[in-house]
PDB file of C-alpha atoms in Angstrom:
ATOM      1  CA  VAL A   1     243.027 -30.596  37.185  1.00  0.00           C
ATOM      2  CA  TRP A   2     241.377 -31.783  40.324  1.00  0.00           C
ATOM      3  CA  GLU A   3     238.419 -34.362  39.389  1.00  0.00           C
ATOM      4  CA  ASP A   4     237.486 -37.616  40.158  1.00  0.00           C
ATOM      5  CA  SER A   5     240.038 -40.125  41.821  1.00  0.00           C
ATOM      6  CA  TYR A   6     243.120 -39.324  39.094  1.00  0.00           C
ATOM      7  CA  PRO A   7     244.914 -36.289  41.351  1.00  0.00           C
ATOM      8  CA  LEU A   8     246.423 -39.304  43.105  1.00  0.00           C
ATOM      9  CA  LEU A   9     248.743 -39.902  40.238  1.00  0.00           C
ATOM     10  CA  TRP A  10     249.950 -36.156  39.784  1.00  0.00           C
ATOM     11  CA  ASN A  11     249.711 -34.538  43.085  1.00  0.00           C
ATOM     12  CA  PRO A  12     247.397 -36.340  46.262  1.00  0.00           C
ATOM     13  CA  ALA A  13     247.100 -32.895  47.329  1.00  0.00           C
ATOM     14  CA  GLY A  14     244.136 -32.638  44.708  1.00  0.00           C
ATOM     15  CA  LEU A  15     242.815 -35.873  46.622  1.00  0.00           C
ATOM     16  CA  ALA A  16     241.024 -32.905  49.220  1.00  0.00           C
ATOM     17  CA  VAL A  17     238.540 -31.744  46.554  1.00  0.00           C
ATOM     18  CA  VAL A  18     237.243 -35.012  45.999  1.00  0.00           C
ATOM     19  CA  GLU A  19     233.186 -35.215  47.077  1.00  0.00           C
ATOM     20  CA  ARG A  20     232.301 -38.588  46.423  1.00  0.00           C
ATOM     21  CA  ILE A  21     232.699 -42.284  46.483  1.00  0.00           C
ATOM     22  CA  ASN A  22     234.771 -42.596  42.787  1.00  0.00           C
ATOM     23  CA  ILE A  23     235.591 -45.573  41.172  1.00  0.00           C
ATOM     24  CA  GLY A  24     237.836 -45.407  37.602  1.00  0.00           C
ATOM     25  CA  LEU A  25     238.785 -47.603  34.995  1.00  0.00           C
ATOM     26  CA  PHE A  26     241.376 -47.210  32.435  1.00  0.00           C
ATOM     27  CA  HIS A  27     242.832 -49.071  29.302  1.00  0.00           C
ATOM     28  CA  THR A  28     244.674 -48.592  26.199  1.00  0.00           C
ATOM     29  CA  PRO A  29     246.059 -50.894  23.801  1.00  0.00           C
ATOM     30  CA  LEU A  30     250.262 -50.930  22.833  1.00  0.00           C
ATOM     31  CA  PHE A  31     251.856 -51.869  20.058  1.00  0.00           C
ATOM     32  CA  GLY A  32     249.133 -53.926  17.964  1.00  0.00           C
ATOM     33  CA  GLU A  33     247.904 -55.479  21.056  1.00  0.00           C
ATOM     34  CA  SER A  34     250.825 -57.435  22.073  1.00  0.00           C
ATOM     35  CA  SER A  35     251.384 -54.894  25.230  1.00  0.00           C
ATOM     36  CA  SER A  36     248.576 -52.732  27.254  1.00  0.00           C
ATOM     37  CA  TYR A  37     248.444 -50.249  30.136  1.00  0.00           C
ATOM     38  CA  SER A  38     245.340 -50.508  32.228  1.00  0.00           C
ATOM     39  CA  SER A  39     244.428 -49.236  35.922  1.00  0.00           C
ATOM     40  CA  ILE A  40     241.532 -49.312  38.079  1.00  0.00           C
ATOM     41  CA  ILE A  41     241.816 -46.192  40.645  1.00  0.00           C
ATOM     42  CA  GLY A  42     239.393 -45.475  43.338  1.00  0.00           C
ATOM     43  CA  SER A  43     238.581 -43.043  46.387  1.00  0.00           C
ATOM     44  CA  SER A  44     236.238 -42.390  49.266  1.00  0.00           C
ATOM     45  CA  ALA A  45     236.048 -38.925  50.648  1.00  0.00           C
ATOM     46  CA  SER A  46     235.066 -38.247  54.754  1.00  0.00           C
ATOM     47  CA  LEU A  47     234.055 -34.935  56.259  1.00  0.00           C
ATOM     48  CA  GLU A  48     236.374 -35.715  59.610  1.00  0.00           C
ATOM     49  CA  LEU A  49     239.045 -37.961  57.761  1.00  0.00           C
ATOM     50  CA  GLY A  50     239.652 -36.756  54.543  1.00  0.00           C
ATOM     51  CA  THR A  51     240.047 -38.659  51.360  1.00  0.00           C
ATOM     52  CA  PHE A  52     241.693 -41.997  50.815  1.00  0.00           C
ATOM     53  CA  SER A  53     242.637 -43.427  47.660  1.00  0.00           C
ATOM     54  CA  PHE A  54     243.844 -46.372  46.331  1.00  0.00           C
ATOM     55  CA  CYS A  55     245.304 -47.515  42.547  1.00  0.00           C
ATOM     56  CA  VAL A  56     246.532 -50.412  40.571  1.00  0.00           C
ATOM     57  CA  LEU A  57     248.356 -49.786  37.523  1.00  0.00           C
ATOM     58  CA  GLN A  58     249.802 -52.033  35.261  1.00  0.00           C
ATOM     59  CA  LEU A  59     251.843 -52.527  31.980  1.00  0.00           C
ATOM     60  CA  LYS A  60     252.002 -55.736  30.328  1.00  0.00           C
ATOM     61  CA  THR A  61     253.804 -57.387  27.702  1.00  0.00           C
ATOM     62  CA  GLY A  62     253.155 -60.571  26.132  1.00  0.00           C
ATOM     63  CA  ASP A  63     254.683 -63.093  23.071  1.00  0.00           C
ATOM     64  CA  ILE A  64     258.143 -62.494  24.409  1.00  0.00           C
ATOM     65  CA  GLU A  65     260.378 -65.270  23.211  1.00  0.00           C
ATOM     66  CA  ARG A  66     261.758 -67.284  25.544  1.00  0.00           C
ATOM     67  CA  ARG A  67     265.453 -68.134  25.048  1.00  0.00           C
ATOM     68  CA  ASP A  68     268.585 -70.316  26.995  1.00  0.00           C
ATOM     69  CA  SER A  69     272.043 -69.496  28.157  1.00  0.00           C
ATOM     70  CA  TYR A  70     272.817 -70.184  24.308  1.00  0.00           C
ATOM     71  CA  ASN A  71     270.310 -67.435  23.123  1.00  0.00           C
ATOM     72  CA  MET A  72     268.497 -70.648  21.642  1.00  0.00           C
ATOM     73  CA  VAL A  73     264.448 -70.504  21.522  1.00  0.00           C
ATOM     74  CA  SER A  74     262.807 -72.873  23.986  1.00  0.00           C
ATOM     75  CA  GLY A  75     259.313 -73.656  24.910  1.00  0.00           C
ATOM     76  CA  GLY A  76     256.556 -71.221  25.234  1.00  0.00           C
ATOM     77  CA  ASP A  77     256.589 -67.413  25.754  1.00  0.00           C
ATOM     78  CA  LEU A  78     257.487 -64.942  28.324  1.00  0.00           C
ATOM     79  CA  THR A  79     255.048 -62.233  29.761  1.00  0.00           C
ATOM     80  CA  ASN A  80     256.432 -59.404  31.224  1.00  0.00           C
ATOM     81  CA  ARG A  81     254.174 -57.321  34.172  1.00  0.00           C
ATOM     82  CA  GLN A  82     255.425 -54.241  35.515  1.00  0.00           C
ATOM     83  CA  THR A  83     252.470 -53.249  38.614  1.00  0.00           C
ATOM     84  CA  ARG A  84     252.370 -50.414  40.558  1.00  0.00           C
ATOM     85  CA  TYR A  85     250.167 -50.666  43.586  1.00  0.00           C
ATOM     86  CA  VAL A  86     249.182 -47.244  45.260  1.00  0.00           C
ATOM     87  CA  LEU A  87     247.882 -45.729  48.488  1.00  0.00           C
ATOM     88  CA  GLY A  88     247.119 -42.091  48.948  1.00  0.00           C
ATOM     89  CA  TYR A  89     245.393 -39.355  51.204  1.00  0.00           C
ATOM     90  CA  GLY A  90     244.585 -35.700  50.768  1.00  0.00           C
ATOM     91  CA  ARG A  91     242.820 -33.168  53.104  1.00  0.00           C
ATOM     92  CA  GLN A  92     241.867 -29.335  53.349  1.00  0.00           C
ATOM     93  CA  LEU A  93     244.325 -27.182  55.431  1.00  0.00           C
ATOM     94  CA  PRO A  94     243.491 -24.407  57.158  1.00  0.00           C
ATOM     95  CA  GLY A  95     243.714 -21.316  54.811  1.00  0.00           C
ATOM     96  CA  GLY A  96     242.667 -22.931  51.898  1.00  0.00           C
ATOM     97  CA  LEU A  97     245.636 -25.169  51.380  1.00  0.00           C
ATOM     98  CA  SER A  98     245.583 -29.201  50.617  1.00  0.00           C
ATOM     99  CA  ALA A  99     247.883 -31.407  51.522  1.00  0.00           C
ATOM    100  CA  GLY A 100     248.375 -35.111  50.405  1.00  0.00           C
ATOM    101  CA  ILE A 101     250.601 -38.101  50.392  1.00  0.00           C
ATOM    102  CA  SER A 102     250.945 -41.329  48.393  1.00  0.00           C
ATOM    103  CA  MET A 103     252.871 -44.654  48.864  1.00  0.00           C
ATOM    104  CA  LYS A 104     253.756 -46.923  45.997  1.00  0.00           C
ATOM    105  CA  LEU A 105     254.713 -50.647  45.694  1.00  0.00           C
ATOM    106  CA  ASP A 106     256.493 -51.370  42.338  1.00  0.00           C
ATOM    107  CA  ARG A 107     256.234 -55.104  41.429  1.00  0.00           C
ATOM    108  CA  PHE A 108     258.188 -56.141  38.073  1.00  0.00           C
ATOM    109  CA  ASP A 109     257.698 -59.954  37.018  1.00  0.00           C
ATOM    110  CA  GLN A 110     259.165 -61.638  34.243  1.00  0.00           C
ATOM    111  CA  GLY A 111     258.940 -65.483  34.090  1.00  0.00           C
ATOM    112  CA  ASP A 112     260.930 -67.096  37.044  1.00  0.00           C
ATOM    113  CA  PHE A 113     262.198 -63.607  37.946  1.00  0.00           C
ATOM    114  CA  SER A 114     260.642 -60.934  40.116  1.00  0.00           C
ATOM    115  CA  ALA A 115     261.502 -57.940  42.182  1.00  0.00           C
ATOM    116  CA  SER A 116     259.801 -55.160  44.275  1.00  0.00           C
ATOM    117  CA  GLY A 117     260.650 -51.495  45.116  1.00  0.00           C
ATOM    118  CA  PHE A 118     259.090 -48.932  47.624  1.00  0.00           C
ATOM    119  CA  GLY A 119     258.424 -45.157  46.837  1.00  0.00           C
ATOM    120  CA  PHE A 120     256.697 -42.085  48.392  1.00  0.00           C
ATOM    121  CA  ASP A 121     255.330 -39.071  47.262  1.00  0.00           C
ATOM    122  CA  ALA A 122     253.892 -35.728  48.898  1.00  0.00           C
ATOM    123  CA  GLY A 123     251.789 -32.894  47.544  1.00  0.00           C
ATOM    124  CA  LEU A 124     250.847 -29.475  48.388  1.00  0.00           C
ATOM    125  CA  GLY A 125     247.868 -27.572  46.708  1.00  0.00           C
ATOM    126  CA  MET A 126     245.379 -24.694  46.759  1.00  0.00           C
ATOM    127  CA  GLY A 127     242.476 -24.182  44.892  1.00  0.00           C
ATOM    128  CA  GLY A 128     238.761 -22.742  44.230  1.00  0.00           C
ATOM    129  CA  GLU A 129     235.993 -20.504  43.363  1.00  0.00           C
ATOM    130  CA  LEU A 130     237.153 -17.021  42.580  1.00  0.00           C
ATOM    131  CA  ASP A 131     235.561 -13.239  42.506  1.00  0.00           C
ATOM    132  CA  SER A 132     236.832 -12.010  39.496  1.00  0.00           C
ATOM    133  CA  PRO A 133     235.384 -10.720  36.352  1.00  0.00           C
ATOM    134  CA  PHE A 134     237.905 -12.856  34.226  1.00  0.00           C
ATOM    135  CA  ILE A 135     237.998 -16.260  35.833  1.00  0.00           C
ATOM    136  CA  ASP A 136     235.609 -18.452  38.053  1.00  0.00           C
ATOM    137  CA  GLY A 137     238.288 -20.519  39.668  1.00  0.00           C
ATOM    138  CA  ALA A 138     241.962 -21.449  39.662  1.00  0.00           C
ATOM    139  CA  ALA A 139     243.922 -24.385  41.185  1.00  0.00           C
ATOM    140  CA  PHE A 140     247.611 -24.615  41.890  1.00  0.00           C
ATOM    141  CA  GLY A 141     250.175 -27.401  42.848  1.00  0.00           C
ATOM    142  CA  LEU A 142     253.122 -28.708  43.377  1.00  0.00           C
ATOM    143  CA  CYS A 143     254.523 -32.422  44.229  1.00  0.00           C
ATOM    144  CA  ALA A 144     257.560 -34.106  45.265  1.00  0.00           C
ATOM    145  CA  ARG A 145     257.810 -37.483  43.528  1.00  0.00           C
ATOM    146  CA  ASN A 146     259.736 -40.552  44.439  1.00  0.00           C
ATOM    147  CA  ILE A 147     260.860 -38.394  47.532  1.00  0.00           C
ATOM    148  CA  VAL A 148     261.692 -42.328  48.453  1.00  0.00           C
ATOM    149  CA  GLU A 149     262.795 -43.849  44.881  1.00  0.00           C
ATOM    150  CA  PRO A 150     261.086 -47.393  44.361  1.00  0.00           C
ATOM    151  CA  LYS A 151     264.513 -49.351  43.217  1.00  0.00           C
ATOM    152  CA  ILE A 152     264.334 -52.682  41.680  1.00  0.00           C
ATOM    153  CA  VAL A 153     266.970 -55.282  41.611  1.00  0.00           C
ATOM    154  CA  LEU A 154     266.503 -58.182  39.307  1.00  0.00           C
ATOM    155  CA  VAL A 155     269.275 -60.331  39.001  1.00  0.00           C
ATOM    156  CA  SER A 156     271.708 -58.124  39.416  1.00  0.00           C
ATOM    157  CA  GLU A 157     270.622 -55.205  37.425  1.00  0.00           C
ATOM    158  CA  GLU A 158     269.072 -52.069  39.499  1.00  0.00           C
ATOM    159  CA  SER A 159     266.504 -49.917  38.208  1.00  0.00           C
ATOM    160  CA  GLY A 160     264.174 -47.380  39.084  1.00  0.00           C
ATOM    161  CA  ASP A 161     261.964 -44.455  38.941  1.00  0.00           C
ATOM    162  CA  PRO A 162     263.770 -41.168  39.915  1.00  0.00           C
ATOM    163  CA  MET A 163     262.988 -38.425  42.347  1.00  0.00           C
ATOM    164  CA  GLY A 164     261.349 -35.329  40.521  1.00  0.00           C
ATOM    165  CA  TYR A 165     258.949 -32.505  40.858  1.00  0.00           C
ATOM    166  CA  ARG A 166     255.583 -31.271  39.010  1.00  0.00           C
ATOM    167  CA  GLY A 167     254.341 -27.768  39.393  1.00  0.00           C
ATOM    168  CA  GLY A 168     250.720 -26.756  37.536  1.00  0.00           C
ATOM    169  CA  VAL A 169     248.110 -24.274  37.306  1.00  0.00           C
ATOM    170  CA  SER A 170     244.408 -24.425  36.120  1.00  0.00           C
ATOM    171  CA  ILE A 171     242.062 -21.696  35.618  1.00  0.00           C
ATOM    172  CA  TRP A 172     238.352 -21.567  34.260  1.00  0.00           C
ATOM    173  CA  ARG A 173     235.685 -19.835  33.741  1.00  0.00           C
ATOM    174  CA  SER A 174     232.046 -19.964  32.089  1.00  0.00           C
ATOM    175  CA  ILE A 175     231.885 -18.612  28.255  1.00  0.00           C
ATOM    176  CA  ALA A 176     228.056 -18.677  27.436  1.00  0.00           C
ATOM    177  CA  GLY A 177     225.720 -17.207  30.051  1.00  0.00           C
ATOM    178  CA  GLY A 178     222.667 -18.985  28.896  1.00  0.00           C
ATOM    179  CA  ILE A 179     224.111 -22.686  29.409  1.00  0.00           C
ATOM    180  CA  ASP A 180     225.794 -24.800  31.657  1.00  0.00           C
ATOM    181  CA  ASP A 181     229.612 -24.608  30.219  1.00  0.00           C
ATOM    182  CA  ARG A 182     233.013 -24.450  31.470  1.00  0.00           C
ATOM    183  CA  LEU A 183     236.433 -23.402  29.531  1.00  0.00           C
ATOM    184  CA  LEU A 184     239.331 -24.989  31.725  1.00  0.00           C
ATOM    185  CA  VAL A 185     243.115 -24.256  31.026  1.00  0.00           C
ATOM    186  CA  SER A 186     245.835 -26.117  32.528  1.00  0.00           C
ATOM    187  CA  ALA A 187     249.627 -26.430  32.264  1.00  0.00           C
ATOM    188  CA  ASP A 188     252.116 -28.071  34.328  1.00  0.00           C
ATOM    189  CA  LEU A 189     255.877 -28.925  34.339  1.00  0.00           C
ATOM    190  CA  ASP A 190     257.760 -32.154  34.979  1.00  0.00           C
ATOM    191  CA  LYS A 191     261.506 -32.611  35.847  1.00  0.00           C
ATOM    192  CA  SER A 192     262.937 -35.891  37.314  1.00  0.00           C
ATOM    193  CA  ARG A 193     266.712 -36.664  37.635  1.00  0.00           C
ATOM    194  CA  HIS A 194     268.321 -38.098  34.048  1.00  0.00           C
ATOM    195  CA  CYS A 195     265.536 -35.937  32.227  1.00  0.00           C
ATOM    196  CA  GLU A 196     264.742 -32.667  30.761  1.00  0.00           C
ATOM    197  CA  THR A 197     262.120 -30.448  31.930  1.00  0.00           C
ATOM    198  CA  MET A 198     258.784 -31.415  30.425  1.00  0.00           C
ATOM    199  CA  LEU A 199     255.627 -29.302  29.301  1.00  0.00           C
ATOM    200  CA  HIS A 200     252.076 -30.281  29.377  1.00  0.00           C
ATOM    201  CA  ALA A 201     249.152 -28.318  28.459  1.00  0.00           C
ATOM    202  CA  GLY A 202     245.900 -28.706  27.337  1.00  0.00           C
ATOM    203  CA  ALA A 203     241.944 -26.972  27.321  1.00  0.00           C
ATOM    204  CA  GLU A 204     239.093 -28.386  27.666  1.00  0.00           C
ATOM    205  CA  TYR A 205     235.846 -27.212  26.960  1.00  0.00           C
ATOM    206  CA  THR A 206     232.361 -28.730  28.633  1.00  0.00           C
ATOM    207  CA  ALA A 207     228.668 -27.849  27.376  1.00  0.00           C
ATOM    208  CA  GLY A 208     226.072 -29.822  29.121  1.00  0.00           C
ATOM    209  CA  ILE A 209     226.831 -33.245  29.493  1.00  0.00           C
ATOM    210  CA  PHE A 210     229.942 -33.302  26.440  1.00  0.00           C
ATOM    211  CA  SER A 211     233.404 -32.119  26.487  1.00  0.00           C
ATOM    212  CA  ILE A 212     236.436 -31.940  24.130  1.00  0.00           C
ATOM    213  CA  ARG A 213     239.759 -31.581  24.878  1.00  0.00           C
ATOM    214  CA  ALA A 214     243.114 -30.850  22.830  1.00  0.00           C
ATOM    215  CA  GLY A 215     246.258 -30.944  24.690  1.00  0.00           C
ATOM    216  CA  TYR A 216     250.352 -30.659  24.424  1.00  0.00           C
ATOM    217  CA  ASP A 217     252.159 -33.916  26.062  1.00  0.00           C
ATOM    218  CA  ALA A 218     255.548 -33.451  26.212  1.00  0.00           C
ATOM    219  CA  GLY A 219     256.168 -32.733  22.451  1.00  0.00           C
ATOM    220  CA  PHE A 220     253.155 -34.624  21.170  1.00  0.00           C
ATOM    221  CA  ALA A 221     249.428 -33.725  20.169  1.00  0.00           C
ATOM    222  CA  VAL A 222     246.510 -35.504  21.993  1.00  0.00           C
ATOM    223  CA  PHE A 223     242.946 -35.097  21.268  1.00  0.00           C
ATOM    224  CA  GLY A 224     240.111 -36.006  23.096  1.00  0.00           C
ATOM    225  CA  ALA A 225     236.062 -35.988  24.201  1.00  0.00           C
ATOM    226  CA  GLY A 226     233.925 -37.478  26.601  1.00  0.00           C
ATOM    227  CA  PHE A 227     230.423 -37.230  28.180  1.00  0.00           C
ATOM    228  CA  GLU A 228     228.597 -37.510  31.597  1.00  0.00           C
ATOM    229  CA  LEU A 229     225.457 -39.259  32.226  1.00  0.00           C
ATOM    230  CA  ARG A 230     224.469 -38.777  36.052  1.00  0.00           C
ATOM    231  CA  ASP A 231     227.183 -40.460  37.845  1.00  0.00           C
ATOM    232  CA  LEU A 232     228.756 -41.695  34.841  1.00  0.00           C
ATOM    233  CA  LYS A 233     231.559 -40.402  32.780  1.00  0.00           C
ATOM    234  CA  LEU A 234     232.943 -42.120  29.491  1.00  0.00           C
ATOM    235  CA  TYR A 235     236.209 -40.550  27.653  1.00  0.00           C
ATOM    236  CA  TYR A 236     238.233 -41.268  25.007  1.00  0.00           C
ATOM    237  CA  ALA A 237     241.795 -39.642  23.817  1.00  0.00           C
ATOM    238  CA  TYR A 238     244.062 -39.793  20.937  1.00  0.00           C
ATOM    239  CA  ARG A 239     247.906 -39.694  21.531  1.00  0.00           C
ATOM    240  CA  SER A 240     250.015 -39.433  18.219  1.00  0.00           C
ATOM    241  CA  THR A 241     254.010 -40.321  19.372  1.00  0.00           C
ATOM    242  CA  ASP A 242     257.270 -40.967  17.173  1.00  0.00           C
ATOM    243  CA  LEU A 243     256.116 -44.890  17.767  1.00  0.00           C
ATOM    244  CA  GLU A 244     252.544 -44.979  16.993  1.00  0.00           C
ATOM    245  CA  ASN A 245     249.233 -43.875  17.405  1.00  0.00           C
ATOM    246  CA  TYR A 246     247.536 -44.697  20.679  1.00  0.00           C
ATOM    247  CA  HIS A 247     243.733 -44.685  21.692  1.00  0.00           C
ATOM    248  CA  LEU A 248     243.049 -44.556  25.177  1.00  0.00           C
ATOM    249  CA  PHE A 249     239.876 -45.041  26.951  1.00  0.00           C
ATOM    250  CA  SER A 250     238.322 -44.350  30.400  1.00  0.00           C
ATOM    251  CA  ILE A 251     235.351 -44.672  32.502  1.00  0.00           C
ATOM    252  CA  SER A 252     234.372 -43.010  35.981  1.00  0.00           C
ATOM    253  CA  TYR A 253     231.516 -43.823  38.268  1.00  0.00           C
ATOM    254  CA  SER A 254     230.301 -41.602  41.482  1.00  0.00           C
ATOM    255  CA  HIS A 255     228.448 -42.822  43.764  1.00  0.00           C
ATOM    256  CA  GLY A 256     226.625 -41.848  47.224  1.00  0.00           C
ATOM    257  CA  PRO A 257     226.031 -38.272  48.982  1.00  0.00           C
ATOM    258  CA  SER A 258     228.549 -35.709  48.126  1.00  0.00           C
ATOM    259  CA  LYS A 259     230.705 -33.787  51.003  1.00  0.00           C
ATOM    260  CA  SER A 260     228.873 -30.864  50.823  1.00  0.00           C
ATOM    261  CA  GLU A 261     225.250 -32.680  51.117  1.00  0.00           C
ATOM    262  CA  LYS A 262     226.319 -34.695  53.983  1.00  0.00           C
ATOM    263  CA  LEU A 263     227.505 -31.531  55.969  1.00  0.00           C
ATOM    264  CA  GLU A 264     224.201 -29.746  54.868  1.00  0.00           C
ATOM    265  CA  ARG A 265     222.271 -33.224  56.285  1.00  0.00           C
ATOM    266  CA  ARG A 266     224.324 -32.789  59.218  1.00  0.00           C
ATOM    267  CA  LYS A 267     223.139 -29.069  59.905  1.00  0.00           C
ATOM    268  CA  ILE A 268     219.469 -29.896  59.508  1.00  0.00           C
ATOM    269  CA  GLU A 269     219.777 -32.736  61.583  1.00  0.00           C
ATOM    270  CA  ARG A 270     221.857 -30.578  64.515  1.00  0.00           C
ATOM    271  CA  GLU A 271     218.960 -27.866  64.037  1.00  0.00           C
ATOM    272  CA  GLU A 272     216.318 -30.664  64.474  1.00  0.00           C
ATOM    273  CA  ALA A 273     217.929 -31.803  67.632  1.00  0.00           C
ATOM    274  CA  ILE A 274     217.841 -28.441  69.209  1.00  0.00           C
TER     275      ILE A 274
END
């Protein structure tokens, strides 16, 4: 689903459809607030150069007992931080295709120990409005994740994010002719080394400024809702798992003229100059 800056995290080719400057914030508490997962993401679109994007994600865990080599509790607690910095780029190609790449730096910090690893993704996509009596539009995408795998060596132990592939499709159409609405359905398959193929699927119905969602995320049900007020979007999601139930919150803000508006302005200026 190519909206706002979030395609950077799933398939950077989707960045090509970003129309305006966009900033997004995300947060969810984990395990009774002792841990949290947060992110800030943004993108800026240009008519000539394509779309550039950035993201910082962090998984933080606190209240970890500090122990010595004899397994005795010593003074002060530890905090574990796993941070990912991502830079991405996407643009339109001839024939309706779009392509994108992303580079990521993984950083691990705990106490006096730290380590870093570098990774690289690439993706292709195609999407847009369709002249069909059944659907109004569709989007397709395929992403190769971790073509270069980010590996972290902490002391003597090596871990990393394995190479994988993700491909999917989304379709949408208007249901009620009298109001501004849209029903969107999407599904994708995710396969990485050492893991089984996972299915992610969902549906969203938007009417005016309100939207509701339901989905299936690798074996777990997800529900959500949100609303859009001019340039601001607020979203909430609920995810139930074997470990606990998660409450996820995000906010997205778009600013400035869109690429379509810039193109129209350029045409007017050109006609005036002629």
